[in-house]
mmCIF file of C-alpha atoms in Angstrom:
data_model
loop_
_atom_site.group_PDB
_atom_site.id
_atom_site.type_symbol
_atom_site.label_atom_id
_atom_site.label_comp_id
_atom_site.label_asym_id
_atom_site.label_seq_id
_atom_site.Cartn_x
_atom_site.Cartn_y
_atom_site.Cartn_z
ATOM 1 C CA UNK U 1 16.784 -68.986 -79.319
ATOM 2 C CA UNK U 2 15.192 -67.801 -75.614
ATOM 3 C CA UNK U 3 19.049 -68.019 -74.472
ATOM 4 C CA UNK U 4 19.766 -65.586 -77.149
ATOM 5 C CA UNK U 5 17.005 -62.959 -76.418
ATOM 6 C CA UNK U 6 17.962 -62.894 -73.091
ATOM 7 C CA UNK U 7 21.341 -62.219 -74.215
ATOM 8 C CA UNK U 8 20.789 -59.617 -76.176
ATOM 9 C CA UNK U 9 18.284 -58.296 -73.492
ATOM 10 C CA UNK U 10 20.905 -58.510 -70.969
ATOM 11 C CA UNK U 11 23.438 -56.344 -72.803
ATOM 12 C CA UNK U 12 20.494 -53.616 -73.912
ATOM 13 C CA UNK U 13 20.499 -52.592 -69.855
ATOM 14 C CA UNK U 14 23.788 -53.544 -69.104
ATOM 15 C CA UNK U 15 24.580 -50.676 -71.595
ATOM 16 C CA UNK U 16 21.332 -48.083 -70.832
ATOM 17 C CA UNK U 17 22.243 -48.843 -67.031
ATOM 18 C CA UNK U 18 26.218 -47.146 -68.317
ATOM 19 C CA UNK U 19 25.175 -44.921 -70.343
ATOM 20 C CA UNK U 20 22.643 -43.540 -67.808
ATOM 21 C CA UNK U 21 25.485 -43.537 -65.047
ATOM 22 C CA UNK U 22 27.840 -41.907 -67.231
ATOM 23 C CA UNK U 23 25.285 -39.056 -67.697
ATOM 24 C CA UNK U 24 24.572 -38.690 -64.473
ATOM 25 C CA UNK U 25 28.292 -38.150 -63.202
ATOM 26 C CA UNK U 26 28.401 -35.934 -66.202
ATOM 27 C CA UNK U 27 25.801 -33.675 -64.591
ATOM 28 C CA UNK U 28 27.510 -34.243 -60.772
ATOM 29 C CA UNK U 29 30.938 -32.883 -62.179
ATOM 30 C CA UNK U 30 29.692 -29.885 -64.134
ATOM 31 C CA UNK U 31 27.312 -28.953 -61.608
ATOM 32 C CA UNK U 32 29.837 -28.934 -59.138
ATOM 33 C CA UNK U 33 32.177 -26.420 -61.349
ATOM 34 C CA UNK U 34 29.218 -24.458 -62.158
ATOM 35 C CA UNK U 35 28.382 -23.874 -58.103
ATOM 36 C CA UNK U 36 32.120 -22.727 -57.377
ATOM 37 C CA UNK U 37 31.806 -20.530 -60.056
ATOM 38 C CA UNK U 38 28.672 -19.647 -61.759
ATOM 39 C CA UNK U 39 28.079 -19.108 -64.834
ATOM 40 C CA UNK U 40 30.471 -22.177 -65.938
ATOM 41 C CA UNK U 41 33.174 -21.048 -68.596
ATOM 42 C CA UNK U 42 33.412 -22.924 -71.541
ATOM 43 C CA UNK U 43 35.725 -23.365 -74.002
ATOM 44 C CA UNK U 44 35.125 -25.398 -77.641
ATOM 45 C CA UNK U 45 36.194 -28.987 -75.586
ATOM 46 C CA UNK U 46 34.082 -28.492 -72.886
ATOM 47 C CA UNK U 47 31.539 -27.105 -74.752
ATOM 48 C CA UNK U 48 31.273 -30.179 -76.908
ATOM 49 C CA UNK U 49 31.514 -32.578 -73.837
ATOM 50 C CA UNK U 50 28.752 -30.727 -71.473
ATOM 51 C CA UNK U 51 26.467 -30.463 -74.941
ATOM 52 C CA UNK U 52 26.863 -33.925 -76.159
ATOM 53 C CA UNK U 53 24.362 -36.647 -76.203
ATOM 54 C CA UNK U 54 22.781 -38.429 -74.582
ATOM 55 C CA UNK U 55 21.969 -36.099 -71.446
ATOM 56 C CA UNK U 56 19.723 -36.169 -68.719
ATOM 57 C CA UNK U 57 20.350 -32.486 -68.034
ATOM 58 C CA UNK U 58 19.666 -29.278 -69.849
ATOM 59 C CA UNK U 59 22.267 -26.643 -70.561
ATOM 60 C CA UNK U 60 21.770 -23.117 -71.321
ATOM 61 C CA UNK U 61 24.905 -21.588 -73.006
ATOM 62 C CA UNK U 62 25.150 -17.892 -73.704
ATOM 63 C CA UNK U 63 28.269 -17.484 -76.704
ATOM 64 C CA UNK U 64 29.447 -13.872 -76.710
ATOM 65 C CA UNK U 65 32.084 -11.935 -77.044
ATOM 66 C CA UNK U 66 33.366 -9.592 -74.624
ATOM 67 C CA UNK U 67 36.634 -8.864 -75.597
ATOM 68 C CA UNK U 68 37.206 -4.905 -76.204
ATOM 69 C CA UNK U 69 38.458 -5.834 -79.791
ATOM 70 C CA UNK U 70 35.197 -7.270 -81.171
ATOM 71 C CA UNK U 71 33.570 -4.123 -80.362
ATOM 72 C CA UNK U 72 30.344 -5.804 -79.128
ATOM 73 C CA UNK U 73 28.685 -3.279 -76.909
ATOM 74 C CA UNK U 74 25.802 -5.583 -76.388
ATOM 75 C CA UNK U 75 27.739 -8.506 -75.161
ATOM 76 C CA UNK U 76 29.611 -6.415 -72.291
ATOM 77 C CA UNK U 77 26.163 -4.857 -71.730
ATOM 78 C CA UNK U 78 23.976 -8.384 -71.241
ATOM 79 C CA UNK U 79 27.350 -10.238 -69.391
ATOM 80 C CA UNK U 80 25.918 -8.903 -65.748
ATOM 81 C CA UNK U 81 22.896 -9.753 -66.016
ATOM 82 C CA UNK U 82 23.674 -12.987 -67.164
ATOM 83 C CA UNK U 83 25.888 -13.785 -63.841
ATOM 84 C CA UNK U 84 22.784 -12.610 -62.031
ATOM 85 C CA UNK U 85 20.840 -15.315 -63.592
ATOM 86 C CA UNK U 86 24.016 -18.213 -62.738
ATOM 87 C CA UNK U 87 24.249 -16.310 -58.867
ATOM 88 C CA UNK U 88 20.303 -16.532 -58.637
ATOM 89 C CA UNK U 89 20.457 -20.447 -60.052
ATOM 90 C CA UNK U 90 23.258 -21.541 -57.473
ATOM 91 C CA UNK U 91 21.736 -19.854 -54.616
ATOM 92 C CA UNK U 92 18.228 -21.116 -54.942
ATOM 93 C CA UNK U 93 19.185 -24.529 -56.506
ATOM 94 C CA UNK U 94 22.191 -25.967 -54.644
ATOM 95 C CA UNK U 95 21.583 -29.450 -54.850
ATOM 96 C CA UNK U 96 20.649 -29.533 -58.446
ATOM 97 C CA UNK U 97 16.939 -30.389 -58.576
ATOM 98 C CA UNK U 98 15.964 -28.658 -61.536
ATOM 99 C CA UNK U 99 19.237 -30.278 -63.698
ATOM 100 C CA UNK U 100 19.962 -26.618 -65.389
ATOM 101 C CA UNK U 101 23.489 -25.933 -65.831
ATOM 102 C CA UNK U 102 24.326 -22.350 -67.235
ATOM 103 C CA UNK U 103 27.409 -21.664 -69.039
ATOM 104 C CA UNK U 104 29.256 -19.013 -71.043
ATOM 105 C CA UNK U 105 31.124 -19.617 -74.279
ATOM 106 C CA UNK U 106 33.216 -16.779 -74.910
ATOM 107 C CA UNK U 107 34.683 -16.121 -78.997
ATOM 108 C CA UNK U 108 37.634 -16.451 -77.745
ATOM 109 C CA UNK U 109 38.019 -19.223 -76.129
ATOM 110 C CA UNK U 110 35.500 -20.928 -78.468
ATOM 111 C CA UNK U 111 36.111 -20.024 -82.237
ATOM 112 C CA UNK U 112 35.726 -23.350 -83.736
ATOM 113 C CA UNK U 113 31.914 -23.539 -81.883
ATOM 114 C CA UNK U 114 31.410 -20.195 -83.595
ATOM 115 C CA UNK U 115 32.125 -21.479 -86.665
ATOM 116 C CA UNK U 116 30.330 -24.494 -86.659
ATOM 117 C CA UNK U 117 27.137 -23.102 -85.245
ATOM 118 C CA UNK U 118 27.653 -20.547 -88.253
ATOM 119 C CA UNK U 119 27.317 -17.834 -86.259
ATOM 120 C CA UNK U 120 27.861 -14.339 -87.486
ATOM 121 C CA UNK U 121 26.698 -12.289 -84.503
ATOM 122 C CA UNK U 122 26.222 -12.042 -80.856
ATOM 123 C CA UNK U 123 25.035 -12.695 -78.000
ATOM 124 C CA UNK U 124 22.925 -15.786 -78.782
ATOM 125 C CA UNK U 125 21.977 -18.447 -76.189
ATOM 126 C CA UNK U 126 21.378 -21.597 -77.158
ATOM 127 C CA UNK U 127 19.256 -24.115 -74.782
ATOM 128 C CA UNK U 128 19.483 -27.774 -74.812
ATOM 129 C CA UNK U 129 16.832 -29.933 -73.619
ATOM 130 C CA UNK U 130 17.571 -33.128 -72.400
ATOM 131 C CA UNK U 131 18.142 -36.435 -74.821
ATOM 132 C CA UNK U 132 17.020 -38.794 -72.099
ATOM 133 C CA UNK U 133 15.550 -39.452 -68.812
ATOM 134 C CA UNK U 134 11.785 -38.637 -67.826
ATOM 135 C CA UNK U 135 12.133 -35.397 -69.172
ATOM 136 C CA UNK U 136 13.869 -36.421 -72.546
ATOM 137 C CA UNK U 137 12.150 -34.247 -75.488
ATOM 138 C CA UNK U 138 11.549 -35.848 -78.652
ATOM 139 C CA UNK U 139 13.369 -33.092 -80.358
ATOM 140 C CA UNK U 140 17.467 -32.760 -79.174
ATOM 141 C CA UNK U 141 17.676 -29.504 -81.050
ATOM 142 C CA UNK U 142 18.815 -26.763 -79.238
ATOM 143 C CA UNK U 143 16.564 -23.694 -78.877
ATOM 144 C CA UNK U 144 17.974 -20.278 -79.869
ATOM 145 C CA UNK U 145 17.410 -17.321 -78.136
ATOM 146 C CA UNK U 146 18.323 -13.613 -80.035
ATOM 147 C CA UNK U 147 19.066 -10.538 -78.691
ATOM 148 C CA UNK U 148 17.096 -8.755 -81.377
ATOM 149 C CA UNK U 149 15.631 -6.149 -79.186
ATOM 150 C CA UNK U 150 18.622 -5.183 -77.669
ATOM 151 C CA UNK U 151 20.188 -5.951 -74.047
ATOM 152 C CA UNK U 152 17.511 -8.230 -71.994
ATOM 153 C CA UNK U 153 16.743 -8.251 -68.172
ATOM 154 C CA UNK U 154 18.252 -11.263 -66.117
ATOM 155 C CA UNK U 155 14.928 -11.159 -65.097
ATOM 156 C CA UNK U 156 13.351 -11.967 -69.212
ATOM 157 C CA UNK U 157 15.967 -14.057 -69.278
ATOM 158 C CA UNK U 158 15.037 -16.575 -66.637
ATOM 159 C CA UNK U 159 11.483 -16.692 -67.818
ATOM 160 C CA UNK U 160 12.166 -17.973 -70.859
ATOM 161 C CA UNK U 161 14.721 -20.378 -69.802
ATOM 162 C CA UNK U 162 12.254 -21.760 -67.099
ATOM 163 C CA UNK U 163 9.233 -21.630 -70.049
ATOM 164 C CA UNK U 164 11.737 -24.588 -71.069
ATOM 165 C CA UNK U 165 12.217 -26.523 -68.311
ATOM 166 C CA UNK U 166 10.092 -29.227 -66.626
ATOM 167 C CA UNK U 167 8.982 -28.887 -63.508
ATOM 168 C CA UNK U 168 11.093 -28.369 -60.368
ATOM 169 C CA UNK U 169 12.620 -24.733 -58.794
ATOM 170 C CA UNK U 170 12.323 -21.488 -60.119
ATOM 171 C CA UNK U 171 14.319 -19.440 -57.826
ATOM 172 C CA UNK U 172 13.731 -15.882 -58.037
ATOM 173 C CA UNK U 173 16.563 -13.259 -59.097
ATOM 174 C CA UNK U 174 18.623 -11.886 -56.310
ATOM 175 C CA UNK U 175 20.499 -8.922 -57.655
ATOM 176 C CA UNK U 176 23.773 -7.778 -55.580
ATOM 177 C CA UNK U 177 23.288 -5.101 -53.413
ATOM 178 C CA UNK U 178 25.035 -1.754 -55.489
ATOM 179 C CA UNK U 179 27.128 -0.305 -52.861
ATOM 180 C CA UNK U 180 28.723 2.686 -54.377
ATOM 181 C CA UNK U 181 25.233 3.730 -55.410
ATOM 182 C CA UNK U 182 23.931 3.281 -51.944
ATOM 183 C CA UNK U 183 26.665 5.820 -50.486
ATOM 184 C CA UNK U 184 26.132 8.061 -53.176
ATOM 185 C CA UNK U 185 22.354 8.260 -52.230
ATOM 186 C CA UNK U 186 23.168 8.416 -48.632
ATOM 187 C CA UNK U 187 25.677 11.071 -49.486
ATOM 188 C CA UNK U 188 23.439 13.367 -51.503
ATOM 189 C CA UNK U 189 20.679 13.055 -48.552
ATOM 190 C CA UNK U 190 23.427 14.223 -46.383
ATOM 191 C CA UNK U 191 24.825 16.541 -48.466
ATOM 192 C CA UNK U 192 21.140 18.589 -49.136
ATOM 193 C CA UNK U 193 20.397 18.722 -45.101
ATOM 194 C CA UNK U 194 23.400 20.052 -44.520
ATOM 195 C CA UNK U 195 22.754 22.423 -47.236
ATOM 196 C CA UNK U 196 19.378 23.465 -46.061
ATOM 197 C CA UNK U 197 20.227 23.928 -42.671
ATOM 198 C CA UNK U 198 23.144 25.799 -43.230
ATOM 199 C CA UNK U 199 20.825 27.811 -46.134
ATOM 200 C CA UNK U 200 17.692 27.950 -43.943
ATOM 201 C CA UNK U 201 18.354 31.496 -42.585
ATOM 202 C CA UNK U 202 18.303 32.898 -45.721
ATOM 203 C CA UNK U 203 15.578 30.793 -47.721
ATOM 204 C CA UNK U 204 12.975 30.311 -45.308
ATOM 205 C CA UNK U 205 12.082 34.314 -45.759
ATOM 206 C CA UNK U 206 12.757 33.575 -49.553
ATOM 207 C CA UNK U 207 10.321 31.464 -49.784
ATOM 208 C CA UNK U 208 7.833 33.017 -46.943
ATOM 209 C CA UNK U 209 7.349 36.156 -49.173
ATOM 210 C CA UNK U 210 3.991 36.808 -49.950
ATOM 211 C CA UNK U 211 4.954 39.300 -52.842
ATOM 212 C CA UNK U 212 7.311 36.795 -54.358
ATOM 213 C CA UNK U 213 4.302 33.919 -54.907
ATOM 214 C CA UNK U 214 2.153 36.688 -55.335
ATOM 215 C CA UNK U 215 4.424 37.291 -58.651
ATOM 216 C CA UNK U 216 4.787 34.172 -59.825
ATOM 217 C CA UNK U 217 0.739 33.669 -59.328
ATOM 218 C CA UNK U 218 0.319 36.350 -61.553
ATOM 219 C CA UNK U 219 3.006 35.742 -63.970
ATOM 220 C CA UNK U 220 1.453 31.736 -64.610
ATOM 221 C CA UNK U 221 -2.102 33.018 -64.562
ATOM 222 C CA UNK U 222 -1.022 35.695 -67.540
ATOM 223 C CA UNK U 223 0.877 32.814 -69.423
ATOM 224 C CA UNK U 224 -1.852 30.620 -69.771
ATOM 225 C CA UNK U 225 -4.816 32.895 -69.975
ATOM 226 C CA UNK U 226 -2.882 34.458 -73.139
ATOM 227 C CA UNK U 227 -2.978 31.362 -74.907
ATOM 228 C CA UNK U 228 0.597 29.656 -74.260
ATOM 229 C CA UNK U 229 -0.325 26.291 -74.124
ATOM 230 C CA UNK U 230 -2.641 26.991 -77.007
ATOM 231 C CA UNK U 231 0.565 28.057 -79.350
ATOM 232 C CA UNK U 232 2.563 24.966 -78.326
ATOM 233 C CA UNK U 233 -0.322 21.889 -79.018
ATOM 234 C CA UNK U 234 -1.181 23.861 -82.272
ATOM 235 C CA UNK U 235 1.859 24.728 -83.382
ATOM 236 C CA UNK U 236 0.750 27.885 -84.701
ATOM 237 C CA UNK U 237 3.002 30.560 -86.955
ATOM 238 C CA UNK U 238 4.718 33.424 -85.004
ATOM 239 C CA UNK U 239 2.650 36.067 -87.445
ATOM 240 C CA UNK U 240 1.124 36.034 -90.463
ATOM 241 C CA UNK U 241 0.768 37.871 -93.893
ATOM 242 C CA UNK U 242 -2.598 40.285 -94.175
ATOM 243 C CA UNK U 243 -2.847 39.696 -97.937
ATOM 244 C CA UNK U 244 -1.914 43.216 -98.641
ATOM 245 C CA UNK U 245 2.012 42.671 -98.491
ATOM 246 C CA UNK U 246 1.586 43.868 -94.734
ATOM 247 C CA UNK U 247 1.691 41.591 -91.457
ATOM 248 C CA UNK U 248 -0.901 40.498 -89.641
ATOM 249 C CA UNK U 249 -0.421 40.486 -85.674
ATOM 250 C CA UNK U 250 -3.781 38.837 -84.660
ATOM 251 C CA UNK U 251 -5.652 36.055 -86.165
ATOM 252 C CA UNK U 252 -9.571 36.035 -86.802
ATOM 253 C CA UNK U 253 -11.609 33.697 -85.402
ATOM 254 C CA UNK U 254 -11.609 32.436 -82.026
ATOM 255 C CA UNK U 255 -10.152 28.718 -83.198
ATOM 256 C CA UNK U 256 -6.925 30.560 -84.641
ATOM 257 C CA UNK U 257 -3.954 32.408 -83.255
ATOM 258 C CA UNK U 258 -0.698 33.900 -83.619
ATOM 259 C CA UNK U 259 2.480 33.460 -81.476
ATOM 260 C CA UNK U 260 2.935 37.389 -81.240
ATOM 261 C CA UNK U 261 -0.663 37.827 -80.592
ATOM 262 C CA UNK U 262 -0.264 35.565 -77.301
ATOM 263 C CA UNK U 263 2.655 37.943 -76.262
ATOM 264 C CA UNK U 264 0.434 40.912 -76.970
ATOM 265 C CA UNK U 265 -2.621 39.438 -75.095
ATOM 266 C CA UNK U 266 -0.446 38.855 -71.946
ATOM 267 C CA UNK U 267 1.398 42.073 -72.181
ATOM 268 C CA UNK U 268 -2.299 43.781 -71.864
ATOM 269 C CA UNK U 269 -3.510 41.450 -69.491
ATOM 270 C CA UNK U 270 -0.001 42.127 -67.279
ATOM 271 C CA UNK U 271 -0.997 45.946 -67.615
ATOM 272 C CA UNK U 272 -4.294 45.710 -66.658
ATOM 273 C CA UNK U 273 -3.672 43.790 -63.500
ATOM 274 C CA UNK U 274 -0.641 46.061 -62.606
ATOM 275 C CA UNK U 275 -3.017 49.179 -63.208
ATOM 276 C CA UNK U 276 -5.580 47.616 -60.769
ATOM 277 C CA UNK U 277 -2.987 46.667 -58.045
ATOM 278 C CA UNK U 278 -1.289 50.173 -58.299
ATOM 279 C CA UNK U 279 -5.081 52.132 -57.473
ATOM 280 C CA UNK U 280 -6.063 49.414 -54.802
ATOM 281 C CA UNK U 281 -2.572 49.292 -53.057
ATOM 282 C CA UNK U 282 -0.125 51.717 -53.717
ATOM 283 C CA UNK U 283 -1.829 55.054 -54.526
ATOM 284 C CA UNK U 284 -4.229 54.463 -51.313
ATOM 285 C CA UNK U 285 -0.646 54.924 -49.260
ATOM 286 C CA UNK U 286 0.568 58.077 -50.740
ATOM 287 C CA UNK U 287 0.544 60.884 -48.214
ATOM 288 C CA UNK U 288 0.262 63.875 -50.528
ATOM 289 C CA UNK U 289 -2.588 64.785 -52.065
ATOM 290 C CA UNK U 290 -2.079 65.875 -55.215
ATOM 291 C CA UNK U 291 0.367 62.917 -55.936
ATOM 292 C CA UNK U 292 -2.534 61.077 -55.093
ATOM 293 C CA UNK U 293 -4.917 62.358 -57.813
ATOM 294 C CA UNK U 294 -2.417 62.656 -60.486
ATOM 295 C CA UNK U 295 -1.792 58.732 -59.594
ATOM 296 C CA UNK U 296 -5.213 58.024 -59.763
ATOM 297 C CA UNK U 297 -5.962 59.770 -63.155
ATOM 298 C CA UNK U 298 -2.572 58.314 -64.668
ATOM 299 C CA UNK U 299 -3.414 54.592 -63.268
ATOM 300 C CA UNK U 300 -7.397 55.087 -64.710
ATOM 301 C CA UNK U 301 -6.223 56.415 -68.080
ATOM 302 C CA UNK U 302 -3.750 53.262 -68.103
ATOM 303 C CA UNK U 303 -6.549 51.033 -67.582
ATOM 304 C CA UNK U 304 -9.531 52.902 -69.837
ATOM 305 C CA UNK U 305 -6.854 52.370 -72.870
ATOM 306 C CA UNK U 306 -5.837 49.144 -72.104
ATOM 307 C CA UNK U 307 -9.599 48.119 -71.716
ATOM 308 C CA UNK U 308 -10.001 49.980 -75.430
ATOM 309 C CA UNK U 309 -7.391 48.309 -76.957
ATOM 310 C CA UNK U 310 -8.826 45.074 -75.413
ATOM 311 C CA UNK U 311 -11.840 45.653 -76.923
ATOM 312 C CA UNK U 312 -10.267 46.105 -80.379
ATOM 313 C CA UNK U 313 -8.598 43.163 -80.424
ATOM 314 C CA UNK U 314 -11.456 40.941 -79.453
ATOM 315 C CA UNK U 315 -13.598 43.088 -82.281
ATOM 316 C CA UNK U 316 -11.048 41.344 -84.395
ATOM 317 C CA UNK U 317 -11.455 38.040 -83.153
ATOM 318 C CA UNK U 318 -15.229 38.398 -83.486
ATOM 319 C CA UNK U 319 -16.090 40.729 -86.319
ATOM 320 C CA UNK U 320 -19.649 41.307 -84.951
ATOM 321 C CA UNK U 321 -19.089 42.608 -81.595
ATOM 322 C CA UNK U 322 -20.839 45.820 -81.785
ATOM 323 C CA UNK U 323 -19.155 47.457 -78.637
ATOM 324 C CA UNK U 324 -16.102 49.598 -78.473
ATOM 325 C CA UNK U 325 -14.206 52.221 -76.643
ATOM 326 C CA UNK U 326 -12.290 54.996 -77.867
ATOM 327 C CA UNK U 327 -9.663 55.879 -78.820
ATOM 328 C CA UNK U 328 -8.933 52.409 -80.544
#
């Protein structure tokens, strides 16, 4: 009876000791493949032989389908990141500590895998943990990964294959250096000096000219002191109706406003300050006299009826403003 046991105990390793061995020059053959050229292409046989059990390895499989006729946008979109993620593995895992091998299944080559997985879209990846070994898991069922949100990172990725794996080496990504965008930075830089000293002459006075800022000072200062960012948060009408089958051009209150009343508000505000520049700058410069005082009297007019019209207007926005000047 003891001679039997130790029979039968005999065979048990003889057969865990092949079996283990078999597994493990499994792993040292695909591994090897998957180094020369990462990620390892599949097809339905050697899909079925990497994936089989028992394994002391885990495989991470992405099945796509890249051909132009399947018309999946999202495959041919994801497939360089994912040989950033294979490039990044070999590179920072050489000798195979972490016993990850990443392959690539394509439709194609793998139609009977599609069909027995059932699958009716893709990308999916599919990760299976090892059977056996210190890191067996009690559950061999492979864990699915979607593409529900749309293309991933290599970088997403990689997290949540490593979230998977035991401990060992989690080698960063190392994306390939993107020549043809590096010269056509280079050649832009290159491009604008050459531009700006050649255009330098002419710009630097351009852009030296006091009047020129002064303008544009004046012409932001108008815009938003009129109201325009007021008209675009509120989203308010470009006039209204007065009630009285007429139009209404200014809005009461001081919480509500029209889109032509802003253009009106500016327009004033633009007179006013031209008015004032005209009697401090220009008529101070005119050499005849009587030019001179018919400037000054046009220019004050200008500004006494803008200044009543202003006040008009704001007796409209506040009703009880008891102020006003004629004629308005």
């Amino acid at each position: 009876m003891n001679f039997s046991l130790a029979v039968v105990f005999g065979l048990f390793t003889l057969l865990s000791a092949a079996a283990k061995t078999k597994t493990a020059g499994k792993f040292e053959q695909y591994h090897a493949k998957f180094l020369s050229n990462p990620p390892l292409k599949l097809d339905d046989a050697t899909y079925e032989r990497l994936t089989a059990t028992p394994r002391e390895y885990t495989v991470a499989v992405l099945l796509t389908a890249l051909e132009a006729r399947f018309g999946c946008q999202l495959c041919r979109d994801f497939q360089p990141e994912w040989d950033v993620v294979g490039k990044s593995w070999v590179k920072g895992d050489k000798k195979g500590d972490s016993r990850l091998i990443l392959g690539t299944l394509d439709f194609a080559n793998g139609r009977g895998t599609f069909q027995k997985l059932m699958l009716q879209t893709a990308p999916v990846m599919m990760l299976f943990p090892p059977t056996i070994g210190p890191h067996a898991k009690r559950d061999a069922q492979a864990i699915r990964y979607d593409f529900t949100t749309g293309p991933q990172s290599a970088e997403q990725v990689n997290d949540w294959i490593i979230r998977h794996l035991p401990e060992g080496p989690r080698p960063p990504m190392y994306r390939p250096i993107n020549y043809m965008r590096l010269v056509t930075i280079i050649t832009t830089i290159l491009g604008l000096v050459s531009f700006f000293s050649i255009a330098a002459p002419y710009l630097i006075p351009i852009i030296q000219n006091r009047n020129l800022w002064a303008a544009i000072s004046l012409i932001t200062i108008l815009l938003f002191t009129s109201g325009h960012m007021f008209n675009h948060i509120r989203k308010v009408p470009y006039v209204a109706g007065d009630g009285k089958g007429g139009i209404s051009y200014f809005a009461g209150g001081f919480s509500n406003q029209f889109g032509l009343e802003t253009q009106i508000v500016a327009a004033m505000y633009g007179t006013l300050s031209f008015a004032t520049i005209a009697l401090a700058l220009k008529v101070p410069r005119m050499a005849d006299p009587k030019k001179q005082q018919i400037a000054v009297f046009v220019w004050g007019a200008v500004v006494f009826a803008m200044y009543s019209f202003l006040l008009s207007v704001f007796r409209v926005k506040n009703g009880g403003y008891p102020f006003h000047l004629p004629p308005f």
